[in-house]
Amino acid sequence: MKTIAQILLWIVCIGLGYLIYKSVTGPIEFNKVKQERFAKVVSSLKDIRNSQEAYKTVNGKYAKDFNDLISFVDTGKYIITQQRDSSFVRYNKVFQIDMPKDTVLIDTLGFVSVKDSLFKSDDRYKSMMNVPTATSGEKFEMKSAVIERSGYKAPVFEAKVEKNVILGDQPKDLLAKENAEIGVDEVNGSVIRVGSLEDVSTSGNWPPIYDKKGEQQ
């Protein structure tokens, strides 16, 4: 009986030791996984933003879905223009003489491929709708709209993904804490997004640390 009690005591000690170890290392491992995955998601959201901004430059609005956006990147072209000052002579009826008038001429110099400008030889734009590291093939949610601000109508877009999708295989308690996170160096709230359907903005809700990670990659 004494031997059995000692064995049971050792099992309990080992179990408690493991729980203490996990309570310390669990959040550290979670943060490591989180930062690696968030960095990949932010990189994809930047690709979406750059593509949408190019789409708006050419079309005056944002793409409504990924099929439209990817097709545009594949075939779209920027117009290269040159602006120059000029003048011409027009007859003035009041003074009854020819008088010079200043004007601005815009010349079309050529076209540049959107795909080459944004992605060069990389074809990652074809899969930019897919959420990196998502366990079930989830895709970003993207919408575009037109809102009225200060008396004029402005096109807007938003692309986003729930943290639950990115970190769905992580401990539920740590994930719940992450969804309620508020801090200067954190992605606040339960989603990572770029753009807005309520404000005229193409900013993302991630902190600068993820921009720096993208620059290092």
PDB file of C-alpha atoms in Angstrom:
ATOM      1  CA  MET A   1       0.000   0.000   0.000  1.00  0.00           C
ATOM      2  CA  LYS A   2       2.832   2.330   0.804  1.00  0.00           C
ATOM      3  CA  THR A   3       4.419   1.665  -2.606  1.00  0.00           C
ATOM      4  CA  ILE A   4       1.104   2.261  -4.395  1.00  0.00           C
ATOM      5  CA  ALA A   5       0.612   5.520  -2.487  1.00  0.00           C
ATOM      6  CA  GLN A   6       4.094   6.682  -3.480  1.00  0.00           C
ATOM      7  CA  ILE A   7       3.421   5.831  -7.145  1.00  0.00           C
ATOM      8  CA  LEU A   8       0.134   7.726  -7.058  1.00  0.00           C
ATOM      9  CA  LEU A   9       1.839  10.670  -5.408  1.00  0.00           C
ATOM     10  CA  TRP A  10       4.482  10.720  -8.125  1.00  0.00           C
ATOM     11  CA  ILE A  11       1.790  10.620 -10.811  1.00  0.00           C
ATOM     12  CA  VAL A  12      -0.006  13.556  -9.174  1.00  0.00           C
ATOM     13  CA  CYS A  13       3.265  15.509  -8.914  1.00  0.00           C
ATOM     14  CA  ILE A  14       4.098  14.863 -12.547  1.00  0.00           C
ATOM     15  CA  GLY A  15       0.597  15.893 -13.575  1.00  0.00           C
ATOM     16  CA  LEU A  16       0.754  19.115 -11.577  1.00  0.00           C
ATOM     17  CA  GLY A  17       4.217  19.843 -12.938  1.00  0.00           C
ATOM     18  CA  TYR A  18       2.947  19.407 -16.488  1.00  0.00           C
ATOM     19  CA  LEU A  19      -0.010  21.722 -15.854  1.00  0.00           C
ATOM     20  CA  ILE A  20       2.301  24.383 -14.409  1.00  0.00           C
ATOM     21  CA  TYR A  21       4.649  23.992 -17.378  1.00  0.00           C
ATOM     22  CA  LYS A  22       1.775  24.370 -19.854  1.00  0.00           C
ATOM     23  CA  SER A  23       0.391  27.381 -18.003  1.00  0.00           C
ATOM     24  CA  VAL A  24       3.736  29.120 -18.516  1.00  0.00           C
ATOM     25  CA  THR A  25       4.704  27.931 -21.999  1.00  0.00           C
ATOM     26  CA  GLY A  26       1.151  27.828 -23.441  1.00  0.00           C
ATOM     27  CA  PRO A  27       0.725  31.619 -23.803  1.00  0.00           C
ATOM     28  CA  ILE A  28       4.287  31.937 -25.122  1.00  0.00           C
ATOM     29  CA  GLU A  29       3.666  29.332 -27.849  1.00  0.00           C
ATOM     30  CA  PHE A  30       0.270  30.880 -28.605  1.00  0.00           C
ATOM     31  CA  ASN A  31       1.792  34.331 -29.106  1.00  0.00           C
ATOM     32  CA  LYS A  32       4.463  32.892 -31.384  1.00  0.00           C
ATOM     33  CA  VAL A  33       1.888  31.120 -33.552  1.00  0.00           C
ATOM     34  CA  LYS A  34      -0.370  34.192 -33.505  1.00  0.00           C
ATOM     35  CA  GLN A  35       2.310  36.601 -34.688  1.00  0.00           C
ATOM     36  CA  GLU A  36       3.482  34.278 -37.467  1.00  0.00           C
ATOM     37  CA  ARG A  37      -0.040  33.742 -38.778  1.00  0.00           C
ATOM     38  CA  PHE A  38      -1.145  37.363 -38.372  1.00  0.00           C
ATOM     39  CA  ALA A  39       1.919  38.491 -40.357  1.00  0.00           C
ATOM     40  CA  LYS A  40       0.882  36.248 -43.274  1.00  0.00           C
ATOM     41  CA  VAL A  41      -2.714  37.452 -43.101  1.00  0.00           C
ATOM     42  CA  VAL A  42      -1.649  41.109 -43.051  1.00  0.00           C
ATOM     43  CA  SER A  43       0.573  40.503 -46.087  1.00  0.00           C
ATOM     44  CA  SER A  44      -2.424  39.099 -47.994  1.00  0.00           C
ATOM     45  CA  LEU A  45      -4.644  42.000 -46.917  1.00  0.00           C
ATOM     46  CA  LYS A  46      -2.013  44.420 -48.230  1.00  0.00           C
ATOM     47  CA  ASP A  47      -2.101  42.642 -51.600  1.00  0.00           C
ATOM     48  CA  ILE A  48      -5.890  42.999 -51.618  1.00  0.00           C
ATOM     49  CA  ARG A  49      -5.637  46.693 -50.743  1.00  0.00           C
ATOM     50  CA  ASN A  50      -3.011  47.407 -53.411  1.00  0.00           C
ATOM     51  CA  SER A  51      -5.103  45.611 -56.016  1.00  0.00           C
ATOM     52  CA  GLN A  52      -8.276  47.458 -54.987  1.00  0.00           C
ATOM     53  CA  GLU A  53      -6.508  50.835 -55.097  1.00  0.00           C
ATOM     54  CA  ALA A  54      -5.260  50.034 -58.620  1.00  0.00           C
ATOM     55  CA  TYR A  55      -8.795  48.994 -59.604  1.00  0.00           C
ATOM     56  CA  LYS A  56     -10.192  52.291 -58.310  1.00  0.00           C
ATOM     57  CA  THR A  57      -7.498  54.295 -60.127  1.00  0.00           C
ATOM     58  CA  VAL A  58      -8.568  52.776 -63.432  1.00  0.00           C
ATOM     59  CA  ASN A  59     -12.324  52.297 -62.872  1.00  0.00           C
ATOM     60  CA  GLY A  60     -13.253  54.984 -60.346  1.00  0.00           C
ATOM     61  CA  LYS A  61     -14.682  52.435 -57.907  1.00  0.00           C
ATOM     62  CA  TYR A  62     -13.667  49.278 -56.018  1.00  0.00           C
ATOM     63  CA  ALA A  63     -14.140  45.718 -57.233  1.00  0.00           C
ATOM     64  CA  LYS A  64     -17.250  44.015 -55.859  1.00  0.00           C
ATOM     65  CA  ASP A  65     -15.701  40.543 -55.516  1.00  0.00           C
ATOM     66  CA  PHE A  66     -12.453  38.610 -55.909  1.00  0.00           C
ATOM     67  CA  ASN A  67     -13.271  37.250 -59.367  1.00  0.00           C
ATOM     68  CA  ASP A  68     -13.597  40.792 -60.680  1.00  0.00           C
ATOM     69  CA  LEU A  69     -10.464  41.935 -58.836  1.00  0.00           C
ATOM     70  CA  ILE A  70      -8.237  39.058 -59.971  1.00  0.00           C
ATOM     71  CA  SER A  71      -9.431  39.390 -63.563  1.00  0.00           C
ATOM     72  CA  PHE A  72      -8.533  43.084 -63.438  1.00  0.00           C
ATOM     73  CA  VAL A  73      -5.018  42.413 -62.101  1.00  0.00           C
ATOM     74  CA  ASP A  74      -4.552  39.853 -64.889  1.00  0.00           C
ATOM     75  CA  THR A  75      -5.485  42.200 -67.741  1.00  0.00           C
ATOM     76  CA  GLY A  76      -5.664  45.759 -66.356  1.00  0.00           C
ATOM     77  CA  LYS A  77      -3.337  48.549 -67.420  1.00  0.00           C
ATOM     78  CA  TYR A  78      -2.385  51.933 -65.982  1.00  0.00           C
ATOM     79  CA  ILE A  79      -2.417  54.858 -68.398  1.00  0.00           C
ATOM     80  CA  ILE A  80       0.872  56.808 -68.339  1.00  0.00           C
ATOM     81  CA  THR A  81       0.199  60.508 -68.964  1.00  0.00           C
ATOM     82  CA  GLN A  82       2.202  63.706 -69.145  1.00  0.00           C
ATOM     83  CA  GLN A  83       0.844  67.117 -68.247  1.00  0.00           C
ATOM     84  CA  ARG A  84       2.242  70.233 -69.907  1.00  0.00           C
ATOM     85  CA  ASP A  85       1.343  73.908 -70.054  1.00  0.00           C
ATOM     86  CA  SER A  86       0.346  75.439 -73.360  1.00  0.00           C
ATOM     87  CA  SER A  87      -1.436  78.462 -74.767  1.00  0.00           C
ATOM     88  CA  PHE A  88      -3.561  79.426 -77.738  1.00  0.00           C
ATOM     89  CA  VAL A  89      -5.051  82.570 -79.229  1.00  0.00           C
ATOM     90  CA  ARG A  90      -8.768  83.330 -79.011  1.00  0.00           C
ATOM     91  CA  TYR A  91     -10.653  86.320 -80.379  1.00  0.00           C
ATOM     92  CA  ASN A  92     -11.983  88.573 -77.604  1.00  0.00           C
ATOM     93  CA  LYS A  93     -15.307  90.136 -78.600  1.00  0.00           C
ATOM     94  CA  VAL A  94     -15.063  92.857 -75.936  1.00  0.00           C
ATOM     95  CA  PHE A  95     -11.647  94.160 -76.971  1.00  0.00           C
ATOM     96  CA  GLN A  96     -12.092  92.961 -80.574  1.00  0.00           C
ATOM     97  CA  ILE A  97      -8.566  91.540 -80.712  1.00  0.00           C
ATOM     98  CA  ASP A  98      -6.889  88.122 -80.517  1.00  0.00           C
ATOM     99  CA  MET A  99      -5.751  87.410 -76.962  1.00  0.00           C
ATOM    100  CA  PRO A 100      -3.609  84.501 -75.605  1.00  0.00           C
ATOM    101  CA  LYS A 101      -5.254  81.918 -73.348  1.00  0.00           C
ATOM    102  CA  ASP A 102      -3.369  79.507 -71.062  1.00  0.00           C
ATOM    103  CA  THR A 103      -4.318  75.830 -70.931  1.00  0.00           C
ATOM    104  CA  VAL A 104      -3.010  72.467 -69.780  1.00  0.00           C
ATOM    105  CA  LEU A 105      -2.556  69.587 -72.213  1.00  0.00           C
ATOM    106  CA  ILE A 106      -2.486  65.960 -71.050  1.00  0.00           C
ATOM    107  CA  ASP A 107      -0.661  63.572 -73.352  1.00  0.00           C
ATOM    108  CA  THR A 108      -0.988  59.775 -73.194  1.00  0.00           C
ATOM    109  CA  LEU A 109       2.508  58.298 -73.225  1.00  0.00           C
ATOM    110  CA  GLY A 110       1.629  54.625 -72.941  1.00  0.00           C
ATOM    111  CA  PHE A 111       0.307  51.846 -70.715  1.00  0.00           C
ATOM    112  CA  VAL A 112       1.751  49.753 -67.870  1.00  0.00           C
ATOM    113  CA  SER A 113       0.452  46.341 -66.793  1.00  0.00           C
ATOM    114  CA  VAL A 114      -1.138  46.354 -63.331  1.00  0.00           C
ATOM    115  CA  LYS A 115       0.120  42.813 -62.725  1.00  0.00           C
ATOM    116  CA  ASP A 116       3.720  43.742 -63.548  1.00  0.00           C
ATOM    117  CA  SER A 117       3.518  46.921 -61.497  1.00  0.00           C
ATOM    118  CA  LEU A 118       2.144  45.263 -58.337  1.00  0.00           C
ATOM    119  CA  PHE A 119       3.379  41.662 -58.439  1.00  0.00           C
ATOM    120  CA  LYS A 120       6.062  41.442 -61.137  1.00  0.00           C
ATOM    121  CA  SER A 121       6.456  37.723 -61.961  1.00  0.00           C
ATOM    122  CA  ASP A 122       4.695  36.521 -58.786  1.00  0.00           C
ATOM    123  CA  ASP A 123       1.227  35.023 -59.299  1.00  0.00           C
ATOM    124  CA  ARG A 124       0.185  35.071 -55.622  1.00  0.00           C
ATOM    125  CA  TYR A 125      -2.613  37.516 -56.499  1.00  0.00           C
ATOM    126  CA  LYS A 126      -4.554  34.586 -57.992  1.00  0.00           C
ATOM    127  CA  SER A 127      -5.023  33.132 -54.500  1.00  0.00           C
ATOM    128  CA  MET A 128      -5.218  36.341 -52.455  1.00  0.00           C
ATOM    129  CA  MET A 129      -8.813  35.513 -51.504  1.00  0.00           C
ATOM    130  CA  ASN A 130      -7.588  32.533 -49.456  1.00  0.00           C
ATOM    131  CA  VAL A 131      -6.827  33.062 -45.757  1.00  0.00           C
ATOM    132  CA  PRO A 132      -3.242  31.911 -45.062  1.00  0.00           C
ATOM    133  CA  THR A 133      -2.989  29.058 -42.516  1.00  0.00           C
ATOM    134  CA  ALA A 134      -6.794  28.604 -42.439  1.00  0.00           C
ATOM    135  CA  THR A 135      -7.484  24.985 -41.515  1.00  0.00           C
ATOM    136  CA  SER A 136     -10.618  24.541 -43.652  1.00  0.00           C
ATOM    137  CA  GLY A 137      -9.838  26.621 -46.736  1.00  0.00           C
ATOM    138  CA  GLU A 138     -11.681  29.725 -45.524  1.00  0.00           C
ATOM    139  CA  LYS A 139     -11.590  32.884 -47.639  1.00  0.00           C
ATOM    140  CA  PHE A 140     -11.477  36.586 -46.788  1.00  0.00           C
ATOM    141  CA  GLU A 141     -14.824  38.356 -46.709  1.00  0.00           C
ATOM    142  CA  MET A 142     -14.724  41.349 -49.073  1.00  0.00           C
ATOM    143  CA  LYS A 143     -17.391  43.925 -49.924  1.00  0.00           C
ATOM    144  CA  SER A 144     -17.484  47.285 -51.694  1.00  0.00           C
ATOM    145  CA  ALA A 145     -20.014  50.098 -51.544  1.00  0.00           C
ATOM    146  CA  VAL A 146     -20.566  53.811 -52.106  1.00  0.00           C
ATOM    147  CA  ILE A 147     -21.182  56.065 -49.108  1.00  0.00           C
ATOM    148  CA  GLU A 148     -21.968  59.773 -48.813  1.00  0.00           C
ATOM    149  CA  ARG A 149     -19.528  61.973 -46.937  1.00  0.00           C
ATOM    150  CA  SER A 150     -19.498  65.799 -46.806  1.00  0.00           C
ATOM    151  CA  GLY A 151     -21.963  66.049 -49.663  1.00  0.00           C
ATOM    152  CA  TYR A 152     -20.214  63.750 -52.111  1.00  0.00           C
ATOM    153  CA  LYS A 153     -20.360  60.022 -52.812  1.00  0.00           C
ATOM    154  CA  ALA A 154     -17.196  58.046 -52.135  1.00  0.00           C
ATOM    155  CA  PRO A 155     -16.434  54.436 -53.046  1.00  0.00           C
ATOM    156  CA  VAL A 156     -15.265  52.246 -50.156  1.00  0.00           C
ATOM    157  CA  PHE A 157     -14.277  48.617 -49.608  1.00  0.00           C
ATOM    158  CA  GLU A 158     -13.486  46.289 -46.736  1.00  0.00           C
ATOM    159  CA  ALA A 159     -11.747  42.902 -46.530  1.00  0.00           C
ATOM    160  CA  LYS A 160     -11.629  41.007 -43.264  1.00  0.00           C
ATOM    161  CA  VAL A 161     -11.319  37.662 -41.496  1.00  0.00           C
ATOM    162  CA  GLU A 162     -12.231  36.469 -38.004  1.00  0.00           C
ATOM    163  CA  LYS A 163      -9.389  35.608 -35.625  1.00  0.00           C
ATOM    164  CA  ASN A 164     -11.279  32.373 -34.919  1.00  0.00           C
ATOM    165  CA  VAL A 165     -10.555  31.320 -38.504  1.00  0.00           C
ATOM    166  CA  ILE A 166      -6.839  32.099 -38.247  1.00  0.00           C
ATOM    167  CA  LEU A 167      -6.340  30.547 -34.798  1.00  0.00           C
ATOM    168  CA  GLY A 168      -9.111  27.960 -34.751  1.00  0.00           C
ATOM    169  CA  ASP A 169      -6.767  25.130 -33.738  1.00  0.00           C
ATOM    170  CA  GLN A 170      -5.362  26.983 -30.721  1.00  0.00           C
ATOM    171  CA  PRO A 171      -6.483  26.664 -27.045  1.00  0.00           C
ATOM    172  CA  LYS A 172      -9.985  28.060 -26.654  1.00  0.00           C
ATOM    173  CA  ASP A 173      -9.224  30.052 -23.498  1.00  0.00           C
ATOM    174  CA  LEU A 174      -6.283  31.848 -25.106  1.00  0.00           C
ATOM    175  CA  LEU A 175      -8.316  32.454 -28.282  1.00  0.00           C
ATOM    176  CA  ALA A 176     -11.161  33.988 -26.260  1.00  0.00           C
ATOM    177  CA  LYS A 177      -8.669  36.283 -24.553  1.00  0.00           C
ATOM    178  CA  GLU A 178      -7.204  37.250 -27.948  1.00  0.00           C
ATOM    179  CA  ASN A 179     -10.655  38.146 -29.313  1.00  0.00           C
ATOM    180  CA  ALA A 180     -11.095  40.608 -26.444  1.00  0.00           C
ATOM    181  CA  GLU A 181      -7.602  42.074 -26.837  1.00  0.00           C
ATOM    182  CA  ILE A 182      -7.179  45.854 -26.669  1.00  0.00           C
ATOM    183  CA  GLY A 183      -3.716  47.406 -26.849  1.00  0.00           C
ATOM    184  CA  VAL A 184      -1.388  49.586 -28.871  1.00  0.00           C
ATOM    185  CA  ASP A 185       0.705  46.635 -30.076  1.00  0.00           C
ATOM    186  CA  GLU A 186      -2.240  44.297 -30.657  1.00  0.00           C
ATOM    187  CA  VAL A 187      -4.870  43.698 -33.319  1.00  0.00           C
ATOM    188  CA  ASN A 188      -7.859  44.937 -31.351  1.00  0.00           C
ATOM    189  CA  GLY A 189     -11.151  43.077 -31.533  1.00  0.00           C
ATOM    190  CA  SER A 190     -12.076  39.749 -33.071  1.00  0.00           C
ATOM    191  CA  VAL A 191     -11.219  40.457 -36.737  1.00  0.00           C
ATOM    192  CA  ILE A 192      -8.270  41.565 -38.850  1.00  0.00           C
ATOM    193  CA  ARG A 193      -9.419  43.926 -41.575  1.00  0.00           C
ATOM    194  CA  VAL A 194      -8.355  46.480 -44.145  1.00  0.00           C
ATOM    195  CA  GLY A 195     -10.549  49.290 -45.417  1.00  0.00           C
ATOM    196  CA  SER A 196     -13.980  50.243 -44.089  1.00  0.00           C
ATOM    197  CA  LEU A 197     -17.582  50.296 -45.291  1.00  0.00           C
ATOM    198  CA  GLU A 198     -18.395  53.151 -42.909  1.00  0.00           C
ATOM    199  CA  ASP A 199     -15.451  55.539 -43.392  1.00  0.00           C
ATOM    200  CA  VAL A 200     -13.377  56.613 -46.395  1.00  0.00           C
ATOM    201  CA  SER A 201     -10.260  54.709 -45.381  1.00  0.00           C
ATOM    202  CA  THR A 202      -7.972  52.006 -46.759  1.00  0.00           C
ATOM    203  CA  SER A 203      -6.066  51.542 -43.494  1.00  0.00           C
ATOM    204  CA  GLY A 204      -5.735  48.221 -41.695  1.00  0.00           C
ATOM    205  CA  ASN A 205      -6.458  47.645 -37.993  1.00  0.00           C
ATOM    206  CA  TRP A 206      -3.109  45.976 -37.282  1.00  0.00           C
ATOM    207  CA  PRO A 207      -0.276  47.650 -35.318  1.00  0.00           C
ATOM    208  CA  PRO A 208       2.995  48.815 -36.978  1.00  0.00           C
ATOM    209  CA  ILE A 209       4.837  45.703 -35.782  1.00  0.00           C
ATOM    210  CA  TYR A 210       3.217  43.687 -38.590  1.00  0.00           C
ATOM    211  CA  ASP A 211       4.284  46.242 -41.191  1.00  0.00           C
ATOM    212  CA  LYS A 212       7.843  45.846 -39.952  1.00  0.00           C
ATOM    213  CA  LYS A 213       7.567  42.046 -40.151  1.00  0.00           C
ATOM    214  CA  GLY A 214       6.444  42.388 -43.771  1.00  0.00           C
ATOM    215  CA  GLU A 215       9.446  44.563 -44.594  1.00  0.00           C
ATOM    216  CA  GLN A 216      11.813  41.914 -43.192  1.00  0.00           C
ATOM    217  CA  GLN A 217      10.326  39.080 -45.237  1.00  0.00           C
TER     218      GLN A 217
END
